[in-house]
Amino acid sequence: MSQNYSSWALFLGFLTGVFWVLSVALGWVGTLLGAIGLGSLLSVINFLVALIGLLAFLVFGLYLFKRAWYNRG
């Protein structure tokens, strides 16, 4: 695995976390669940999606920051 590919994968993981957190914050997940008839599970699924997105954001963001910090010069 090359250095360039690894950095790109970390960045995409970070963006995925950002996307999922934003989708919960903007209500896209709730709209989708309401459209398919799972409105009763809205709070549980919203919480799980937000938690997984936040963890992906933090973990991949941390690794991306560490890689940028150690390769800055």
Tab-separated table of N, CA and C in Angstrom:
chain	number	residue	atom	x	y	z
A	1	MET	N	0.853	-1.166	0.000
A	1	MET	CA	0.000	0.000	0.000
A	1	MET	C	0.904	1.235	0.000
A	2	SER	N	0.679	2.080	-0.926
A	2	SER	CA	1.518	3.272	-1.027
A	2	SER	C	1.083	4.338	-0.027
A	3	GLN	N	1.968	5.266	0.207
A	3	GLN	CA	1.699	6.371	1.139
A	3	GLN	C	0.524	7.209	0.663
A	4	ASN	N	0.439	7.455	-0.620
A	4	ASN	CA	-0.618	8.283	-1.187
A	4	ASN	C	-1.989	7.626	-1.018
A	5	TYR	N	-2.074	6.321	-1.257
A	5	TYR	CA	-3.332	5.600	-1.133
A	5	TYR	C	-3.811	5.603	0.316
A	6	SER	N	-2.899	5.413	1.245
A	6	SER	CA	-3.241	5.376	2.658
A	6	SER	C	-3.811	6.718	3.124
A	7	SER	N	-3.204	7.808	2.715
A	7	SER	CA	-3.700	9.131	3.091
A	7	SER	C	-5.072	9.382	2.482
A	8	TRP	N	-5.268	8.974	1.268
A	8	TRP	CA	-6.554	9.152	0.597
A	8	TRP	C	-7.651	8.355	1.310
A	9	ALA	N	-7.340	7.134	1.749
A	9	ALA	CA	-8.314	6.305	2.457
A	9	ALA	C	-8.688	6.945	3.793
A	10	LEU	N	-7.711	7.510	4.497
A	10	LEU	CA	-8.003	8.188	5.752
A	10	LEU	C	-8.898	9.397	5.526
A	11	PHE	N	-8.617	10.149	4.491
A	11	PHE	CA	-9.420	11.331	4.190
A	11	PHE	C	-10.853	10.944	3.831
A	12	LEU	N	-11.036	9.884	3.068
A	12	LEU	CA	-12.380	9.434	2.722
A	12	LEU	C	-13.136	8.921	3.949
A	13	GLY	N	-12.451	8.273	4.861
A	13	GLY	CA	-13.087	7.848	6.111
A	13	GLY	C	-13.540	9.041	6.933
A	14	PHE	N	-12.704	10.066	6.978
A	14	PHE	CA	-13.049	11.295	7.680
A	14	PHE	C	-14.279	11.946	7.050
A	15	LEU	N	-14.309	12.038	5.725
A	15	LEU	CA	-15.460	12.640	5.040
A	15	LEU	C	-16.734	11.814	5.221
A	16	THR	N	-16.593	10.496	5.297
A	16	THR	CA	-17.750	9.642	5.546
A	16	THR	C	-18.353	9.941	6.907
A	17	GLY	N	-17.498	10.089	7.911
A	17	GLY	CA	-17.986	10.447	9.247
A	17	GLY	C	-18.689	11.786	9.246
A	18	VAL	N	-18.131	12.757	8.546
A	18	VAL	CA	-18.744	14.082	8.449
A	18	VAL	C	-20.108	13.974	7.780
A	19	PHE	N	-20.202	13.209	6.716
A	19	PHE	CA	-21.469	13.049	6.008
A	19	PHE	C	-22.554	12.464	6.903
A	20	TRP	N	-22.226	11.410	7.660
A	20	TRP	CA	-23.238	10.770	8.504
A	20	TRP	C	-23.681	11.664	9.639
A	21	VAL	N	-22.756	12.398	10.243
A	21	VAL	CA	-23.144	13.322	11.308
A	21	VAL	C	-24.039	14.426	10.746
A	22	LEU	N	-23.692	14.962	9.585
A	22	LEU	CA	-24.522	15.998	8.964
A	22	LEU	C	-25.888	15.468	8.549
A	23	SER	N	-25.932	14.228	8.073
A	23	SER	CA	-27.223	13.680	7.647
A	23	SER	C	-28.185	13.546	8.820
A	24	VAL	N	-27.675	13.234	9.998
A	24	VAL	CA	-28.539	13.179	11.181
A	24	VAL	C	-28.909	14.589	11.622
A	25	ALA	N	-27.935	15.490	11.632
A	25	ALA	CA	-28.177	16.855	12.103
A	25	ALA	C	-29.171	17.599	11.206
A	26	LEU	N	-29.124	17.340	9.922
A	26	LEU	CA	-30.027	18.019	8.997
A	26	LEU	C	-31.368	17.304	8.818
A	27	GLY	N	-31.509	16.134	9.421
A	27	GLY	CA	-32.786	15.423	9.393
A	27	GLY	C	-33.000	14.533	8.187
A	28	TRP	N	-31.961	14.267	7.423
A	28	TRP	CA	-32.120	13.420	6.236
A	28	TRP	C	-32.430	11.983	6.615
A	29	VAL	N	-31.833	11.503	7.688
A	29	VAL	CA	-32.086	10.135	8.130
A	29	VAL	C	-33.539	10.005	8.592
A	30	GLY	N	-34.034	10.986	9.325
A	30	GLY	CA	-35.423	10.959	9.780
A	30	GLY	C	-36.402	10.981	8.620
A	31	THR	N	-36.115	11.769	7.613
A	31	THR	CA	-36.970	11.828	6.429
A	31	THR	C	-36.986	10.487	5.701
A	32	LEU	N	-35.815	9.882	5.571
A	32	LEU	CA	-35.726	8.583	4.902
A	32	LEU	C	-36.471	7.510	5.682
A	33	LEU	N	-36.294	7.497	6.999
A	33	LEU	CA	-36.986	6.499	7.812
A	33	LEU	C	-38.501	6.707	7.795
A	34	GLY	N	-38.922	7.953	7.795
A	34	GLY	CA	-40.357	8.228	7.693
A	34	GLY	C	-40.924	7.789	6.364
A	35	ALA	N	-40.149	7.946	5.297
A	35	ALA	CA	-40.619	7.572	3.961
A	35	ALA	C	-40.768	6.067	3.803
A	36	ILE	N	-39.925	5.300	4.498
A	36	ILE	CA	-40.029	3.846	4.357
A	36	ILE	C	-40.834	3.204	5.494
A	37	GLY	N	-41.425	4.035	6.351
A	37	GLY	CA	-42.333	3.538	7.371
A	37	GLY	C	-41.687	3.087	8.665
A	38	LEU	N	-40.490	3.533	8.945
A	38	LEU	CA	-39.823	3.162	10.191
A	38	LEU	C	-39.740	4.344	11.151
A	39	GLY	N	-40.749	5.162	11.148
A	39	GLY	CA	-40.769	6.346	11.997
A	39	GLY	C	-40.734	6.028	13.485
A	40	SER	N	-41.216	4.838	13.866
A	40	SER	CA	-41.218	4.477	15.280
A	40	SER	C	-39.807	4.207	15.808
A	41	LEU	N	-38.902	3.856	14.926
A	41	LEU	CA	-37.513	3.590	15.319
A	41	LEU	C	-36.605	4.796	15.120
A	42	LEU	N	-37.201	5.940	14.876
A	42	LEU	CA	-36.440	7.128	14.488
A	42	LEU	C	-35.388	7.525	15.512
A	43	SER	N	-35.742	7.598	16.771
A	43	SER	CA	-34.784	8.082	17.766
A	43	SER	C	-33.628	7.102	17.962
A	44	VAL	N	-33.917	5.807	17.952
A	44	VAL	CA	-32.862	4.807	18.135
A	44	VAL	C	-31.905	4.818	16.953
A	45	ILE	N	-32.439	4.797	15.760
A	45	ILE	CA	-31.590	4.764	14.568
A	45	ILE	C	-30.839	6.079	14.406
A	46	ASN	N	-31.484	7.199	14.694
A	46	ASN	CA	-30.789	8.492	14.652
A	46	ASN	C	-29.593	8.488	15.596
A	47	PHE	N	-29.798	7.983	16.805
A	47	PHE	CA	-28.723	7.931	17.782
A	47	PHE	C	-27.578	7.044	17.298
A	48	LEU	N	-27.896	5.872	16.769
A	48	LEU	CA	-26.857	4.962	16.302
A	48	LEU	C	-26.085	5.523	15.115
A	49	VAL	N	-26.786	6.120	14.171
A	49	VAL	CA	-26.109	6.708	13.010
A	49	VAL	C	-25.221	7.871	13.440
A	50	ALA	N	-25.722	8.697	14.338
A	50	ALA	CA	-24.923	9.820	14.824
A	50	ALA	C	-23.704	9.333	15.596
A	51	LEU	N	-23.867	8.311	16.410
A	51	LEU	CA	-22.754	7.772	17.183
A	51	LEU	C	-21.683	7.172	16.276
A	52	ILE	N	-22.089	6.375	15.314
A	52	ILE	CA	-21.132	5.765	14.393
A	52	ILE	C	-20.448	6.836	13.543
A	53	GLY	N	-21.202	7.816	13.079
A	53	GLY	CA	-20.614	8.905	12.301
A	53	GLY	C	-19.632	9.723	13.113
A	54	LEU	N	-19.974	9.995	14.363
A	54	LEU	CA	-19.077	10.758	15.228
A	54	LEU	C	-17.797	9.979	15.510
A	55	LEU	N	-17.926	8.699	15.772
A	55	LEU	CA	-16.737	7.883	16.008
A	55	LEU	C	-15.852	7.813	14.763
A	56	ALA	N	-16.453	7.655	13.594
A	56	ALA	CA	-15.662	7.638	12.358
A	56	ALA	C	-14.979	8.984	12.148
A	57	PHE	N	-15.698	10.060	12.395
A	57	PHE	CA	-15.139	11.402	12.274
A	57	PHE	C	-13.935	11.571	13.200
A	58	LEU	N	-14.071	11.164	14.451
A	58	LEU	CA	-12.986	11.329	15.416
A	58	LEU	C	-11.799	10.414	15.136
A	59	VAL	N	-12.069	9.152	14.864
A	59	VAL	CA	-10.976	8.200	14.649
A	59	VAL	C	-10.202	8.534	13.380
A	60	PHE	N	-10.899	8.682	12.265
A	60	PHE	CA	-10.206	8.981	11.020
A	60	PHE	C	-9.596	10.377	11.058
A	61	GLY	N	-10.266	11.317	11.710
A	61	GLY	CA	-9.708	12.658	11.850
A	61	GLY	C	-8.429	12.655	12.660
A	62	LEU	N	-8.406	11.863	13.724
A	62	LEU	CA	-7.204	11.748	14.548
A	62	LEU	C	-6.052	11.157	13.738
A	63	TYR	N	-6.319	10.076	13.016
A	63	TYR	CA	-5.269	9.471	12.211
A	63	TYR	C	-4.795	10.411	11.107
A	64	LEU	N	-5.723	11.126	10.503
A	64	LEU	CA	-5.353	12.076	9.462
A	64	LEU	C	-4.514	13.206	10.034
A	65	PHE	N	-4.890	13.710	11.204
A	65	PHE	CA	-4.120	14.760	11.865
A	65	PHE	C	-2.725	14.263	12.234
A	66	LYS	N	-2.642	13.040	12.785
A	66	LYS	CA	-1.343	12.498	13.159
A	66	LYS	C	-0.441	12.333	11.940
A	67	ARG	N	-1.002	11.847	10.846
A	67	ARG	CA	-0.214	11.653	9.631
A	67	ARG	C	0.269	12.998	9.088
A	68	ALA	N	-0.591	13.985	9.107
A	68	ALA	CA	-0.195	15.308	8.624
A	68	ALA	C	0.841	15.939	9.551
A	69	TRP	N	0.698	15.700	10.850
A	69	TRP	CA	1.621	16.288	11.812
A	69	TRP	C	3.023	15.723	11.657
A	70	TYR	N	3.115	14.414	11.489
A	70	TYR	CA	4.431	13.778	11.395
A	70	TYR	C	5.067	13.917	10.020
A	71	ASN	N	4.275	14.247	9.002
A	71	ASN	CA	4.818	14.405	7.647
A	71	ASN	C	4.856	15.852	7.218
A	72	ARG	N	4.885	16.780	8.152
A	72	ARG	CA	4.808	18.202	7.807
A	72	ARG	C	6.122	18.770	7.308
A	73	GLY	N	7.204	18.105	7.507
A	73	GLY	CA	8.447	18.729	7.097
A	73	GLY	C	9.393	17.801	6.551
